[in-house]
mmCIF file of C-alpha atoms in Angstrom:
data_model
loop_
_atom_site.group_PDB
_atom_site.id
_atom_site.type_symbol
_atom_site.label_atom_id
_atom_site.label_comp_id
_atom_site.label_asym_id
_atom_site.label_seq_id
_atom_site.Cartn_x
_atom_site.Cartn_y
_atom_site.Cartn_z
ATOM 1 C CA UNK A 13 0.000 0.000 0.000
ATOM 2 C CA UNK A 14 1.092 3.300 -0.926
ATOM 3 C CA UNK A 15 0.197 6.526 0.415
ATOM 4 C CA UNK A 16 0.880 10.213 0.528
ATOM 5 C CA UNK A 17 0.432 13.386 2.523
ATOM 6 C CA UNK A 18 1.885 17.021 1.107
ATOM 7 C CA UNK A 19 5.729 15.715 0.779
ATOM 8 C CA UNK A 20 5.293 12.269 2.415
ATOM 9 C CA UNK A 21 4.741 9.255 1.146
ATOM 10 C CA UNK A 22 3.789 6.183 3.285
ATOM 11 C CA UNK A 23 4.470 2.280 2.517
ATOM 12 C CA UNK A 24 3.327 -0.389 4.065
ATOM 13 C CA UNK A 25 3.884 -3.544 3.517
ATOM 14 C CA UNK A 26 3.570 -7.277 5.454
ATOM 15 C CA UNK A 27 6.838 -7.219 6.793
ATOM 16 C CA UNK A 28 7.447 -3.229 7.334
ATOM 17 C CA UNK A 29 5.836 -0.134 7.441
ATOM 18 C CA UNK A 30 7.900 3.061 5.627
ATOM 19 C CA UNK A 31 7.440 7.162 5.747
ATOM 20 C CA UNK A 32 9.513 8.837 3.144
ATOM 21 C CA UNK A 33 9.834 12.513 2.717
ATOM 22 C CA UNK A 34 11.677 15.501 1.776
ATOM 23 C CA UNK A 35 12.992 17.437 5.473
ATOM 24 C CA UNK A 36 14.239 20.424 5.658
ATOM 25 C CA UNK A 37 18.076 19.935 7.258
ATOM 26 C CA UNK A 38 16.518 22.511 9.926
ATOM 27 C CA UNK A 39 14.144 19.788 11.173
ATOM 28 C CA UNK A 40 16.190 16.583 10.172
ATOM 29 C CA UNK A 41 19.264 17.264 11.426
ATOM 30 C CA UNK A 42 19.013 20.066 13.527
ATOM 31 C CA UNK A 43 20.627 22.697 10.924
ATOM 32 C CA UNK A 44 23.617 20.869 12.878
ATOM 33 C CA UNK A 45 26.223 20.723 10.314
ATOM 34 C CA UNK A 46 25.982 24.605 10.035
ATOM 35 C CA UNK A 47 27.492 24.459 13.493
ATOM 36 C CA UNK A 48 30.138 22.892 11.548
ATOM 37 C CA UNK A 49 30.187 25.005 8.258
ATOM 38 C CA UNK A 50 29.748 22.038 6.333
ATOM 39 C CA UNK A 51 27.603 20.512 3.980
ATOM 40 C CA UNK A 52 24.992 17.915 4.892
ATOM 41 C CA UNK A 53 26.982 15.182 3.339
ATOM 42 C CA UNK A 54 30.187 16.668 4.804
ATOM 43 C CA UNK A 55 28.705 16.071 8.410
ATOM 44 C CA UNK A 56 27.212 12.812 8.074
ATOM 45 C CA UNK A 57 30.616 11.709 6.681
ATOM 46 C CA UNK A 58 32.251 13.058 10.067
ATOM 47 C CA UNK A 59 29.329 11.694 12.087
ATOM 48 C CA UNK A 60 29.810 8.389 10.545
ATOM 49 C CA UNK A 61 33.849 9.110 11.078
ATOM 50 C CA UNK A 62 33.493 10.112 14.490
ATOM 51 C CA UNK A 63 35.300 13.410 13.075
ATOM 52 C CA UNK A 64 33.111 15.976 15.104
ATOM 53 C CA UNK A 65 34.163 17.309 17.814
ATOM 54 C CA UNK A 66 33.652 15.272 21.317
ATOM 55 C CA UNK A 67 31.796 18.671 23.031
ATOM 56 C CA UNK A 68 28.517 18.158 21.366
ATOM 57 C CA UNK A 69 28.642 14.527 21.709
ATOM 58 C CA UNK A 70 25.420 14.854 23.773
ATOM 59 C CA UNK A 71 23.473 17.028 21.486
ATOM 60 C CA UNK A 72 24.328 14.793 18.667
ATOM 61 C CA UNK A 73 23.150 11.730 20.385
ATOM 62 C CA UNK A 74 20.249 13.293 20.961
ATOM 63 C CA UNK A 75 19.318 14.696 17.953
ATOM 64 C CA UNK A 76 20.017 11.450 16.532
ATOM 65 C CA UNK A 77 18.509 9.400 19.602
ATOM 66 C CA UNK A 78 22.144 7.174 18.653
ATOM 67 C CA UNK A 79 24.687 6.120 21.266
ATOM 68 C CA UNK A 80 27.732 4.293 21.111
ATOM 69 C CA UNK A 81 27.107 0.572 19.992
ATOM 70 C CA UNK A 82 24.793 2.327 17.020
ATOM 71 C CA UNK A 83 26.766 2.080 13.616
ATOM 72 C CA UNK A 84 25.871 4.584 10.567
ATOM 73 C CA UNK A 85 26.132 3.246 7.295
ATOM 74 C CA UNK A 86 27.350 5.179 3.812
ATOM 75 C CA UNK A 87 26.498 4.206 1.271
ATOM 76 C CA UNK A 88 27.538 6.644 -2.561
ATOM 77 C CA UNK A 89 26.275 6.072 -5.821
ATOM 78 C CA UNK A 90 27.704 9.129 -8.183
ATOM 79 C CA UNK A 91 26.864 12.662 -6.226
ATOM 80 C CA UNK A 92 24.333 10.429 -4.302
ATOM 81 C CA UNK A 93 24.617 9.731 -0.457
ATOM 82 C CA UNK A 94 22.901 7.596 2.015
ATOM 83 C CA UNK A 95 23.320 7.146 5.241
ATOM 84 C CA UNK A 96 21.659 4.646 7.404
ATOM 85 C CA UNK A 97 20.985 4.684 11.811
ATOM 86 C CA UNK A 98 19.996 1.777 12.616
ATOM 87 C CA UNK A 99 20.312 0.698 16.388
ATOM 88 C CA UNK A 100 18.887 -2.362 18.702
ATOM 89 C CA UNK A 101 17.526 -0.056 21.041
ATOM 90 C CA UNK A 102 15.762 2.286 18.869
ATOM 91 C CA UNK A 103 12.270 2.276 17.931
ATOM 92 C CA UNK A 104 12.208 4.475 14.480
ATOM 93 C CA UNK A 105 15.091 3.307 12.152
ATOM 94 C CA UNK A 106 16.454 6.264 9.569
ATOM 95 C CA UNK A 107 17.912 6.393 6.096
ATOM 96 C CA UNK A 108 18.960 10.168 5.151
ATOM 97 C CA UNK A 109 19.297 10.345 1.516
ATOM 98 C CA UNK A 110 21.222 14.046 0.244
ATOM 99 C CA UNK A 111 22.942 15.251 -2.860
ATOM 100 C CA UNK A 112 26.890 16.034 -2.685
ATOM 101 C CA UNK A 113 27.249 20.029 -2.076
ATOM 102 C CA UNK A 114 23.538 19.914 -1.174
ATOM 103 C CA UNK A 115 21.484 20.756 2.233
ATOM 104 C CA UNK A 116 18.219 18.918 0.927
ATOM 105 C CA UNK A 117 17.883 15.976 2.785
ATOM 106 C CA UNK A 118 15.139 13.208 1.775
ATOM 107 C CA UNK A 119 14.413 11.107 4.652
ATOM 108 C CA UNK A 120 12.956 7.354 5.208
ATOM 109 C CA UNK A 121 11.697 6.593 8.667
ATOM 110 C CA UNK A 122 10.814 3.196 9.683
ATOM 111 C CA UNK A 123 11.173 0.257 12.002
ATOM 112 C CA UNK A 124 14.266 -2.112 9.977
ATOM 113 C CA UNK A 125 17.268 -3.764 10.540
ATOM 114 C CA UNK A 126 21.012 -3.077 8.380
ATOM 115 C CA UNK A 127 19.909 -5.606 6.089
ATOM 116 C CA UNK A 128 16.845 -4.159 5.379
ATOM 117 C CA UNK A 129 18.341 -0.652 4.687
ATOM 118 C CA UNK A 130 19.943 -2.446 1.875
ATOM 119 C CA UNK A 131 16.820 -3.860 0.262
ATOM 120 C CA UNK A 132 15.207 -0.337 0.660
ATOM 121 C CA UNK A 133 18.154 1.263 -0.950
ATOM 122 C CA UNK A 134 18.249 -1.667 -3.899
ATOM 123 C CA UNK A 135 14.630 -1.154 -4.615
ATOM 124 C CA UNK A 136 15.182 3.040 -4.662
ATOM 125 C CA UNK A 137 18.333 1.529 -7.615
ATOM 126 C CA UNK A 138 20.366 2.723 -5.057
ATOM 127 C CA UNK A 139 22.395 -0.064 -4.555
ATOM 128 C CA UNK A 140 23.088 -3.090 -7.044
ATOM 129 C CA UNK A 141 23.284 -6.478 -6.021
#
């Protein structure tokens, strides 16, 4: 099944149930990687890298609701980035999809595990098997 609401678009299927929209980085990310003066794909790359600085460690955690043991995934394909969150202890899963140079972030929300991510991303011809 296949929904949508202004930018959002909701799947649901047997096995999972999907929101994907286009965020603003203001509301998906907390306009944090202008803290940094980077790019959106420049701070998931340090997030990912643990490259950002250990002071805001908290704030990132929480705007991320991530901790430690939680890995982030990255995933390129041309000017194309993905980064996945997934984490045991989390209830709502995230895949941020962005452009290279760009602060537009596209954003799927859902309850799945790493493996999943990857079969989301292969059916958005994201990734090939």
């Amino acid at each position: 099944m296949l929904g949508t609401s202004q930018q959002k678009a909701f799947i649901k299927t047997e096995d999972v149930e999907l929101v994907l929209g286009s965020s603003p980085s203001h509301i998906a990310i907390s306009d944090l990687h202008r803290r940094y003066n980077l790019t959106v794909t420049e701070f998931f790359l340090a997030l990912a890298n643990n490259a950002l600085p250990l002071q805001d460690k908290s704030l990132i955690e929480a705007t991320f609701d991530i901790r430690n043991d939680d890995h982030i995934s990255i995933y390129q394909k041309d000017y194309y980035f993905a980064f996945s969150i997934v984490g045991a202890h989390k209830r709502n899963d995230r895949i941020y999809l962005t452009q290279k140079n760009s602060n537009e972030i596209y954003l799927i929300n859902g309850e799945f595990d790493q493996f999943a991510a990857e079969e989301i991303l292969s059916s958005l011809q994201f990734l090939t098997h």
